């Protein structure tokens, strides 16, 4: 059994600050910042703003790591590397938070992943595969060390609590130590050990990438081909989720193909060689499904990114079909270019294109039913009898989509939706987009979250941000009383519910279900405001 040289291990750990000075600094800064957030009792708004800053620090860590590998020598590039430390401090300044609140900044993470794959690798496929493998293994080892640290610390702290009867909230601190400090430092340590060595996959990696993954992908391919045959035979549209299945199919086979550059297996040489042509029916299903839904409902930000993914997949399939063109470096560059064009170039970002598309879609649909005046604003009259339920919901959802992005501009262009009548026990209003009520409820906190009514209790959840539970007994009783009296509509105040904690819930719809005299009440499409 090989003995562990603890003295050499200690020297290697001590060399991390000199090898990765900015990365270690950003790691310590992130850890300290998270500790401050855990210890201090801050309001929801302050924690939300600080959370955006914390979200950017891992991006600074990746940026420093990439620049460190690209700018080993002295020069202007090295100064850019040290400048990342200043950028990491800057994102903690409240004034800078306003610049990083735009959703496009989330797309900087896939761009950073592309930079990780490109830096330190040559132009040939084997070099790219070796770099990707070293990164993946180092990340896995870092996460494993973090998990071990978390489990060990949890066992020790829980034993201490049980033995001495001390009640303290330590779990958040332990998680921060394990994944905010230990995991990134362990990643740097393991990568430093393998950075200059050739990539040599071990037996476990060979079992996974030359055994489990390709066998699963063969079964997955057969399943997709059977579905493709059904679509052609019945001449029906592919299901909506087929796009994500095709993306998973392509990503899985690309992963196997990249691994073949390091340890080729004769069994998978033929599937990898012909994977480009095998992917063509899947690509056809992807484009049929996506383009049909874009034509039917217009472009939204997720659909815009899906279109960009489709373009990248198409280019990658073309490269895979011609062996001499096969270049994994070009594929990564395609992804990086798509991210930059769809997220950071003014005028063609996902948000800008989606807004123009949804405006055109709403205008065309409303004009079809004669709901707009000469200026293109909604007529304040009863909804047309010819309007189908699906198109009514589509008009509402499209208007809501635009109003959530920019309520003022939407009201200026389209005005407000006419009031909706009661339909089979379903009561509907448009409180939060009516001009006279738009500022009544305070600051918008969340518009896309889950809320459920358990008997007379409302549970409102925003993952990792907010979890609120309120009694709705009196609210529900008033709604039931009005429903039993045969009311055709509910008073507007029943759609807005004030809480003792200073929040206001506003429901787009309230549905009453009558099951043989037993009523159940449900609030639909909730949004939450922080009262002024």
Coordinates of C-alpha atoms in Angstrom, one line a residue:
X1 CA 0.0 0.0 0.0
X2 CA 1.4 3.4 -1.0
X3 CA 2.2 5.6 2.0
X4 CA 1.0 9.2 2.0
X5 CA 3.8 11.8 2.2
X6 CA 2.2 14.3 4.5
X7 CA 5.3 16.6 4.3
X8 CA 5.0 16.8 0.5
X9 CA 1.2 17.3 0.8
X10 CA 1.7 20.2 3.2
X11 CA 4.2 21.9 0.8
X12 CA 1.8 21.5 -2.1
X13 CA -1.0 23.0 -0.2
X14 CA 1.2 25.9 1.0
X15 CA 2.2 26.6 -2.7
X16 CA -1.4 27.3 -3.7
X17 CA -1.4 31.0 -2.8
X18 CA 1.7 31.5 -4.9
X19 CA 0.4 29.5 -7.8
X20 CA -3.2 30.8 -7.7
X21 CA -3.0 34.0 -5.7
X22 CA -6.2 35.7 -7.1
X23 CA -8.2 32.5 -7.1
X24 CA -7.4 31.9 -3.4
X25 CA -8.2 35.6 -2.6
X26 CA -11.6 35.4 -4.3
X27 CA -12.3 32.1 -2.6
X28 CA -11.6 33.6 0.8
X29 CA -13.6 36.7 -0.1
X30 CA -16.6 34.6 -1.0
X31 CA -16.4 32.6 2.2
X32 CA -16.1 35.7 4.4
X33 CA -19.0 37.4 2.5
X34 CA -21.3 34.4 2.9
X35 CA -20.4 34.2 6.6
X36 CA -21.4 37.8 7.0
X37 CA -24.8 37.1 5.3
X38 CA -25.3 34.1 7.6
X39 CA -24.4 35.9 10.9
X40 CA -26.1 39.2 10.3
X41 CA -29.9 39.5 10.6
X42 CA -30.7 41.4 7.4
X43 CA -34.0 42.3 5.7
X44 CA -35.2 40.4 2.7
X45 CA -34.3 43.2 0.3
X46 CA -30.8 43.6 1.6
X47 CA -30.2 39.8 1.5
X48 CA -31.5 39.7 -2.0
X49 CA -29.1 42.4 -3.1
X50 CA -26.2 40.8 -1.4
X51 CA -27.1 37.5 -2.9
X52 CA -26.7 38.9 -6.4
X53 CA -23.1 40.0 -5.4
X54 CA -22.4 36.5 -4.0
X55 CA -23.7 35.0 -7.3
X56 CA -21.0 36.9 -9.2
X57 CA -18.0 35.9 -7.1
X58 CA -17.8 32.3 -8.4
X59 CA -17.7 33.9 -11.9
X60 CA -14.7 36.0 -10.8
X61 CA -13.1 32.8 -9.5
X62 CA -13.5 31.1 -12.9
X63 CA -12.3 34.2 -14.7
X64 CA -9.2 34.4 -12.6
X65 CA -8.5 30.7 -13.2
X66 CA -8.8 31.1 -17.0
X67 CA -6.6 34.3 -17.1
X68 CA -4.0 32.6 -14.9
X69 CA -3.6 29.8 -17.4
X70 CA -3.6 32.1 -20.4
X71 CA -1.2 34.7 -18.9
X72 CA 1.6 32.8 -17.1
X73 CA 4.2 35.2 -18.4
X74 CA 4.5 38.8 -17.3
X75 CA 2.8 41.5 -19.3
X76 CA -0.4 43.3 -19.9
X77 CA -2.4 40.0 -19.6
X78 CA -0.9 39.4 -16.2
X79 CA -2.2 42.7 -15.0
X80 CA -5.7 41.7 -16.2
X81 CA -5.4 38.6 -14.1
X82 CA -4.6 40.7 -11.0
X83 CA -7.4 43.0 -11.9
X84 CA -9.9 40.3 -11.3
X85 CA -9.2 40.7 -7.6
X86 CA -10.4 44.3 -7.9
X87 CA -13.5 43.2 -9.8
X88 CA -14.3 40.7 -7.1
X89 CA -14.2 43.5 -4.5
X90 CA -16.2 45.8 -6.8
X91 CA -19.2 43.5 -7.2
X92 CA -19.7 43.8 -3.4
X93 CA -20.3 47.5 -3.7
X94 CA -24.0 48.3 -3.6
X95 CA -23.7 50.7 -6.6
X96 CA -22.3 47.9 -8.8
X97 CA -25.2 45.6 -7.9
X98 CA -27.5 47.6 -10.1
X99 CA -25.3 46.6 -13.1
X100 CA -25.4 42.9 -12.4
X101 CA -29.1 42.6 -11.8
X102 CA -29.8 42.0 -15.5
X103 CA -30.8 38.4 -16.3
X104 CA -28.2 38.3 -19.1
X105 CA -25.4 38.0 -16.6
X106 CA -26.6 34.5 -15.8
X107 CA -25.4 33.5 -19.3
X108 CA -21.9 34.5 -18.3
X109 CA -21.6 31.1 -16.6
X110 CA -21.8 29.0 -19.8
X111 CA -19.4 31.5 -21.4
X112 CA -17.0 30.9 -18.5
X113 CA -17.4 27.1 -19.0
X114 CA -16.4 27.6 -22.7
X115 CA -13.3 29.6 -21.6
X116 CA -12.4 26.8 -19.2
X117 CA -12.5 24.2 -22.0
X118 CA -10.5 26.4 -24.4
X119 CA -7.7 27.6 -22.1
X120 CA -4.7 25.4 -21.8
X121 CA -5.6 23.2 -24.7
X122 CA -4.2 22.9 -28.2
X123 CA -6.1 22.9 -31.5
X124 CA -6.2 19.1 -31.9
X125 CA -9.1 17.1 -30.5
X126 CA -7.0 15.0 -28.1
X127 CA -5.6 18.1 -26.4
X128 CA -9.2 19.4 -26.0
X129 CA -10.3 16.0 -24.6
X130 CA -7.4 15.9 -22.2
X131 CA -8.1 19.4 -20.8
X132 CA -11.8 18.6 -20.4
X133 CA -11.0 15.4 -18.6
X134 CA -8.6 17.0 -16.2
X135 CA -11.1 19.7 -15.4
X136 CA -13.9 17.3 -14.9
X137 CA -11.9 15.0 -12.6
X138 CA -10.5 17.9 -10.6
X139 CA -14.0 19.3 -10.1
X140 CA -15.3 15.8 -9.0
X141 CA -12.5 15.4 -6.6
X142 CA -13.0 18.9 -5.1
X143 CA -16.7 18.2 -4.7
X144 CA -16.0 14.8 -3.1
X145 CA -13.6 16.4 -0.6
X146 CA -16.2 19.1 0.2
X147 CA -18.9 16.4 0.8
X148 CA -16.6 14.5 3.1
X149 CA -15.8 17.6 5.0
X150 CA -19.5 18.4 5.3
X151 CA -20.4 14.9 6.5
X152 CA -17.5 14.7 9.0
X153 CA -18.3 18.2 10.4
X154 CA -22.0 17.4 10.6
X155 CA -21.3 14.2 12.6
X156 CA -19.0 16.0 15.0
X157 CA -21.3 19.0 15.6
X158 CA -24.4 16.9 15.9
X159 CA -22.6 14.6 18.5
X160 CA -21.5 17.7 20.4
X161 CA -25.1 19.0 20.4
X162 CA -26.6 15.7 21.6
X163 CA -23.9 15.1 24.3
X164 CA -23.8 18.6 25.8
X165 CA -27.4 19.7 25.0
X166 CA -26.2 22.8 23.2
X167 CA -28.8 24.1 20.6
X168 CA -27.0 26.2 18.0
X169 CA -27.5 26.8 14.3
X170 CA -24.3 25.6 12.7
X171 CA -25.4 23.9 9.5
X172 CA -25.2 27.0 7.4
X173 CA -21.6 27.6 8.6
X174 CA -20.6 24.0 7.9
X175 CA -22.1 24.1 4.4
X176 CA -20.3 27.4 3.7
X177 CA -17.0 25.9 4.9
X178 CA -17.4 22.7 2.9
X179 CA -18.5 24.2 -0.4
X180 CA -17.5 27.9 -0.2
X181 CA -13.9 27.3 1.0
X182 CA -12.8 23.6 0.9
X183 CA -14.3 22.6 -2.4
X184 CA -12.7 25.4 -4.6
X185 CA -9.3 25.1 -2.8
X186 CA -9.4 21.3 -3.3
X187 CA -10.2 21.8 -7.0
X188 CA -7.1 24.1 -7.4
X189 CA -5.0 21.5 -5.5
X190 CA -6.0 18.5 -7.6
X191 CA -5.8 20.5 -10.9
X192 CA -2.3 21.7 -10.0
X193 CA -1.2 18.1 -9.7
X194 CA -2.6 17.1 -13.1
X195 CA -2.1 20.3 -15.1
X196 CA 1.2 19.3 -16.7
X197 CA 0.6 15.6 -16.8
X198 CA -1.0 13.8 -19.8
X199 CA -4.6 12.8 -19.2
X200 CA -4.7 9.1 -18.3
X201 CA -8.3 7.9 -17.5
X202 CA -8.6 5.5 -14.7
X203 CA -10.6 2.3 -14.6
X204 CA -13.6 4.0 -13.0
X205 CA -13.8 6.6 -15.8
X206 CA -13.4 3.8 -18.4
X207 CA -16.3 1.9 -16.9
X208 CA -18.5 5.0 -16.9
X209 CA -17.6 6.5 -20.3
X210 CA -16.9 3.3 -22.2
X211 CA -19.5 1.2 -20.5
X212 CA -22.5 2.7 -18.7
X213 CA -23.0 5.9 -20.6
X214 CA -22.7 4.5 -24.2
X215 CA -24.9 1.5 -23.5
X216 CA -27.6 3.9 -22.0
X217 CA -27.2 6.1 -25.1
X218 CA -27.8 3.2 -27.5
X219 CA -31.0 2.4 -25.7
X220 CA -32.0 6.1 -25.7
X221 CA -31.2 6.3 -29.4
X222 CA -33.5 3.3 -30.2
X223 CA -36.2 4.9 -28.1
X224 CA -36.0 8.2 -30.0
X225 CA -35.9 6.4 -33.4
X226 CA -39.1 4.5 -32.4
X227 CA -40.7 7.8 -31.5
X228 CA -39.5 9.3 -34.8
X229 CA -41.1 6.4 -36.6
X230 CA -44.4 7.0 -34.8
X231 CA -44.3 10.7 -35.6
X232 CA -43.8 10.0 -39.3
X233 CA -46.3 7.1 -39.4
X234 CA -49.1 9.1 -37.7
X235 CA -48.0 12.4 -39.2
X236 CA -48.3 14.2 -35.8
X237 CA -46.2 16.9 -34.2
X238 CA -43.5 16.0 -31.8
X239 CA -44.2 16.5 -28.1
X240 CA -43.0 19.8 -26.5
X241 CA -40.3 18.1 -24.4
X242 CA -38.7 16.4 -27.4
X243 CA -36.3 19.4 -27.8
X244 CA -34.7 18.8 -24.4
X245 CA -34.5 15.0 -25.1
X246 CA -32.6 15.7 -28.4
X247 CA -30.3 18.1 -26.6
X248 CA -29.5 15.4 -24.0
X249 CA -29.0 12.9 -26.8
X250 CA -26.5 15.1 -28.6
X251 CA -24.7 16.1 -25.4
X252 CA -24.4 12.4 -24.3
X253 CA -22.9 11.2 -27.6
X254 CA -20.5 14.2 -27.8
X255 CA -19.3 13.2 -24.3
X256 CA -18.6 9.7 -25.4
X257 CA -16.9 10.9 -28.6
X258 CA -14.6 13.2 -26.7
X259 CA -13.7 10.4 -24.3
X260 CA -12.8 8.2 -27.3
X261 CA -9.9 10.6 -28.0
X262 CA -8.3 9.5 -24.7
X263 CA -9.1 5.8 -24.5
X264 CA -10.8 4.5 -27.7
X265 CA -12.9 1.4 -27.6
X266 CA -13.4 -0.7 -30.7
X267 CA -17.0 -1.4 -29.8
X268 CA -18.0 2.3 -30.0
X269 CA -15.8 3.4 -32.9
X270 CA -18.5 2.8 -35.5
X271 CA -21.4 4.7 -33.5
X272 CA -19.0 7.6 -32.8
X273 CA -17.9 7.8 -36.5
X274 CA -21.5 7.9 -37.8
X275 CA -23.1 9.8 -35.0
X276 CA -23.6 12.9 -37.2
X277 CA -25.8 11.0 -39.7
X278 CA -27.6 9.2 -36.9
X279 CA -28.5 12.6 -35.4
X280 CA -30.2 13.9 -38.5
X281 CA -33.7 12.5 -37.7
X282 CA -33.5 13.8 -34.1
X283 CA -32.4 17.2 -35.4
X284 CA -35.4 17.3 -37.7
X285 CA -37.8 16.5 -34.8
X286 CA -36.2 19.3 -32.8
X287 CA -36.7 21.9 -35.5
X288 CA -40.2 20.9 -36.3
X289 CA -41.3 21.1 -32.7
X290 CA -39.5 24.3 -31.9
X291 CA -40.5 26.2 -35.1
X292 CA -44.1 25.2 -34.8
X293 CA -44.4 26.5 -31.2
X294 CA -42.5 29.7 -32.1
X295 CA -44.9 30.2 -35.0
X296 CA -47.9 29.5 -32.8
X297 CA -47.0 31.4 -29.6
X298 CA -44.1 33.7 -30.7
X299 CA -40.6 33.9 -29.3
X300 CA -40.0 34.1 -25.5
X301 CA -36.5 34.3 -23.9
X302 CA -36.3 30.5 -23.3
X303 CA -37.5 29.8 -26.9
X304 CA -34.9 32.2 -28.2
X305 CA -32.1 30.4 -26.3
X306 CA -33.6 27.1 -27.6
X307 CA -33.3 28.4 -31.2
X308 CA -29.7 29.3 -30.5
X309 CA -29.0 25.8 -29.2
X310 CA -30.6 24.4 -32.3
X311 CA -28.3 26.4 -34.5
X312 CA -25.3 25.3 -32.6
X313 CA -26.4 21.6 -32.7
X314 CA -26.9 21.9 -36.5
X315 CA -23.4 23.3 -37.0
X316 CA -22.0 20.6 -34.7
X317 CA -23.8 17.8 -36.6
X318 CA -22.4 19.2 -39.9
X319 CA -18.9 19.0 -38.4
X320 CA -19.6 15.4 -37.2
X321 CA -20.8 14.3 -40.6
X322 CA -17.4 15.1 -42.2
X323 CA -14.5 13.4 -40.4
X324 CA -11.9 15.9 -41.5
X325 CA -14.0 18.8 -40.2
X326 CA -14.6 17.3 -36.8
X327 CA -13.2 19.8 -34.3
X328 CA -14.3 20.0 -30.7
X329 CA -12.6 23.3 -30.4
X330 CA -14.9 24.8 -33.1
X331 CA -17.9 23.3 -31.3
X332 CA -17.0 25.1 -28.1
X333 CA -16.4 28.3 -30.1
X334 CA -19.9 28.0 -31.6
X335 CA -21.4 27.8 -28.1
X336 CA -19.4 30.8 -26.9
X337 CA -20.4 32.8 -30.0
X338 CA -24.1 31.9 -29.5
X339 CA -24.0 33.0 -25.8
X340 CA -22.4 36.3 -26.7
X341 CA -24.8 37.1 -29.6
X342 CA -28.0 36.1 -27.7
X343 CA -27.1 37.7 -24.4
X344 CA -24.8 40.6 -24.7
X345 CA -25.2 42.2 -28.2
X346 CA -27.7 45.0 -28.0
X347 CA -30.8 44.6 -30.1
X348 CA -30.6 40.9 -30.5
X349 CA -30.5 39.8 -26.9
X350 CA -33.1 37.2 -25.8
X351 CA -35.1 39.8 -23.8
X352 CA -35.2 42.3 -26.7
X353 CA -36.2 39.8 -29.4
X354 CA -38.7 38.2 -27.1
X355 CA -40.4 41.5 -26.3
X356 CA -40.7 42.4 -30.0
X357 CA -42.1 39.0 -30.9
X358 CA -44.6 38.9 -28.1
X359 CA -45.8 42.5 -28.9
X360 CA -46.4 41.4 -32.5
X361 CA -48.1 38.2 -31.4
X362 CA -50.4 40.0 -28.9
X363 CA -51.3 42.7 -31.5
X364 CA -52.1 40.1 -34.2
X365 CA -54.2 38.0 -31.9
X366 CA -56.2 40.9 -30.5
X367 CA -56.7 42.5 -33.9
X368 CA -58.1 39.1 -35.2
X369 CA -60.9 39.4 -32.6
X370 CA -61.4 43.2 -33.0
X371 CA -60.3 44.0 -29.5
X372 CA -58.0 47.0 -30.4
X373 CA -58.9 50.6 -31.4
X374 CA -57.2 52.6 -34.2
X375 CA -54.2 53.4 -31.9
X376 CA -53.7 49.7 -31.1
X377 CA -55.0 49.9 -27.5
X378 CA -57.4 47.5 -26.0
X379 CA -61.1 48.5 -26.2
X380 CA -62.7 48.6 -22.7
X381 CA -65.6 46.5 -23.5
X382 CA -66.8 42.9 -22.9
X383 CA -64.6 40.2 -24.3
X384 CA -65.9 39.0 -27.7
X385 CA -68.2 35.9 -27.6
X386 CA -66.2 34.4 -30.5
X387 CA -63.1 34.5 -28.4
X388 CA -62.1 30.9 -27.5
X389 CA -60.9 30.0 -24.0
X390 CA -57.5 29.1 -25.2
X391 CA -57.0 32.4 -27.1
X392 CA -58.4 34.3 -24.1
X393 CA -55.7 32.7 -21.8
X394 CA -53.1 33.3 -24.5
X395 CA -54.0 37.0 -24.7
X396 CA -53.8 37.2 -20.9
X397 CA -50.5 35.3 -20.6
X398 CA -48.9 37.3 -23.4
X399 CA -50.0 40.6 -21.9
X400 CA -48.8 39.5 -18.5
X401 CA -45.4 38.5 -20.0
X402 CA -44.9 42.0 -21.4
X403 CA -46.2 43.7 -18.3
X404 CA -43.8 41.9 -16.0
X405 CA -40.9 42.9 -18.2
X406 CA -42.0 46.6 -18.5
X407 CA -45.5 47.4 -17.2
X408 CA -45.3 51.1 -18.0
X409 CA -44.3 50.6 -21.7
X410 CA -47.0 47.9 -22.0
X411 CA -49.7 50.1 -20.7
X412 CA -48.6 52.9 -23.0
X413 CA -48.7 50.7 -26.0
X414 CA -51.7 48.5 -25.4
X415 CA -53.6 50.1 -22.5
X416 CA -55.2 47.7 -20.1
X417 CA -57.1 44.5 -20.6
X418 CA -60.9 44.7 -20.2
X419 CA -62.3 43.1 -17.1
X420 CA -62.9 39.4 -17.4
X421 CA -66.3 37.8 -16.5
X422 CA -66.9 34.9 -14.2
X423 CA -66.5 31.6 -16.0
X424 CA -67.8 28.4 -14.3
X425 CA -66.8 29.3 -10.8
X426 CA -63.6 31.0 -11.9
X427 CA -63.2 34.6 -10.9
X428 CA -60.6 36.7 -12.7
X429 CA -59.3 40.3 -12.6
X430 CA -56.3 42.2 -13.8
X431 CA -55.4 44.1 -10.6
X432 CA -51.7 44.5 -10.9
X433 CA -51.7 45.9 -14.4
X434 CA -54.5 48.4 -14.1
X435 CA -52.9 51.9 -14.0
X436 CA -54.9 53.1 -11.0
X437 CA -53.7 50.2 -8.9
X438 CA -50.2 49.5 -10.2
X439 CA -48.4 51.4 -7.4
X440 CA -50.8 50.5 -4.7
X441 CA -49.2 47.3 -3.4
X442 CA -45.6 48.5 -3.1
X443 CA -42.4 46.8 -4.4
X444 CA -42.7 43.7 -6.6
X445 CA -40.9 40.9 -4.8
X446 CA -41.7 37.8 -6.9
X447 CA -43.9 37.1 -9.9
X448 CA -42.9 33.5 -10.7
X449 CA -43.1 31.2 -7.7
X450 CA -45.3 28.4 -6.4
X451 CA -48.2 28.9 -4.0
X452 CA -50.7 26.4 -2.8
X453 CA -53.7 26.4 -0.6
X454 CA -53.8 23.6 2.0
X455 CA -57.3 23.8 3.3
X456 CA -57.3 27.3 4.7
X457 CA -53.5 27.9 4.7
X458 CA -51.5 29.6 2.0
X459 CA -48.0 28.4 1.5
X460 CA -45.8 30.6 -0.7
X461 CA -42.3 29.4 -1.7
X462 CA -39.5 31.0 -3.6
X463 CA -36.6 28.4 -3.6
X464 CA -33.7 29.5 -1.4
X465 CA -35.2 32.9 -0.9
X466 CA -38.6 33.0 0.7
X467 CA -41.0 30.6 2.5
X468 CA -44.2 32.1 3.9
X469 CA -47.2 30.4 5.4
X470 CA -50.4 32.3 6.2
X471 CA -53.8 31.5 7.5
X472 CA -56.5 32.2 4.9
X473 CA -59.5 31.0 7.0
X474 CA -61.5 34.3 7.0
X475 CA -60.5 35.0 3.4
X476 CA -61.7 31.6 2.2
X477 CA -65.0 31.9 4.2
X478 CA -65.9 35.2 2.5
X479 CA -65.2 33.7 -0.9
X480 CA -67.3 30.7 -0.1
X481 CA -70.2 32.8 1.2
X482 CA -70.3 34.9 -2.0
X483 CA -70.0 31.9 -4.2
X484 CA -73.0 30.2 -2.4
X485 CA -75.0 33.3 -2.8
X486 CA -74.6 33.1 -6.6
X487 CA -72.3 36.1 -7.0
X488 CA -71.2 36.5 -10.6
X489 CA -68.0 38.3 -9.5
X490 CA -65.9 38.8 -6.4
X491 CA -65.0 42.2 -5.0
X492 CA -61.6 43.4 -6.1
X493 CA -60.2 43.4 -2.5
X494 CA -60.6 39.6 -2.3
X495 CA -57.9 39.2 -5.0
X496 CA -55.4 41.0 -2.8
X497 CA -54.4 39.6 0.6
X498 CA -52.4 41.6 3.1
X499 CA -50.3 39.8 5.6
X500 CA -49.1 40.8 9.1
X501 CA -45.5 40.5 8.0
X502 CA -45.9 43.4 5.5
X503 CA -46.5 41.5 2.3
X504 CA -49.4 41.6 -0.2
X505 CA -50.4 38.7 -2.3
X506 CA -52.3 39.5 -5.5
X507 CA -54.1 36.6 -7.4
X508 CA -54.8 36.8 -11.1
X509 CA -57.6 34.2 -10.6
X510 CA -59.5 32.6 -7.8
X511 CA -61.1 29.3 -8.6
X512 CA -63.9 27.7 -6.6
X513 CA -64.5 24.0 -7.1
X514 CA -67.9 22.6 -6.0
X515 CA -67.7 18.9 -5.2
X516 CA -71.2 17.9 -4.2
X517 CA -71.5 20.9 -1.9
X518 CA -68.0 20.7 -0.6
X519 CA -66.1 23.8 -1.7
X520 CA -62.4 24.1 -2.3
X521 CA -60.9 27.5 -3.1
X522 CA -57.6 28.1 -4.9
X523 CA -55.7 31.2 -5.8
X524 CA -54.0 31.1 -9.1
X525 CA -51.1 33.0 -10.7
X526 CA -50.0 34.7 -7.5
X527 CA -47.5 37.5 -7.3
X528 CA -46.1 39.1 -4.1
X529 CA -45.4 42.7 -3.1
X530 CA -43.5 44.2 -0.2
X531 CA -45.7 46.8 1.3
X532 CA -44.3 50.4 1.3

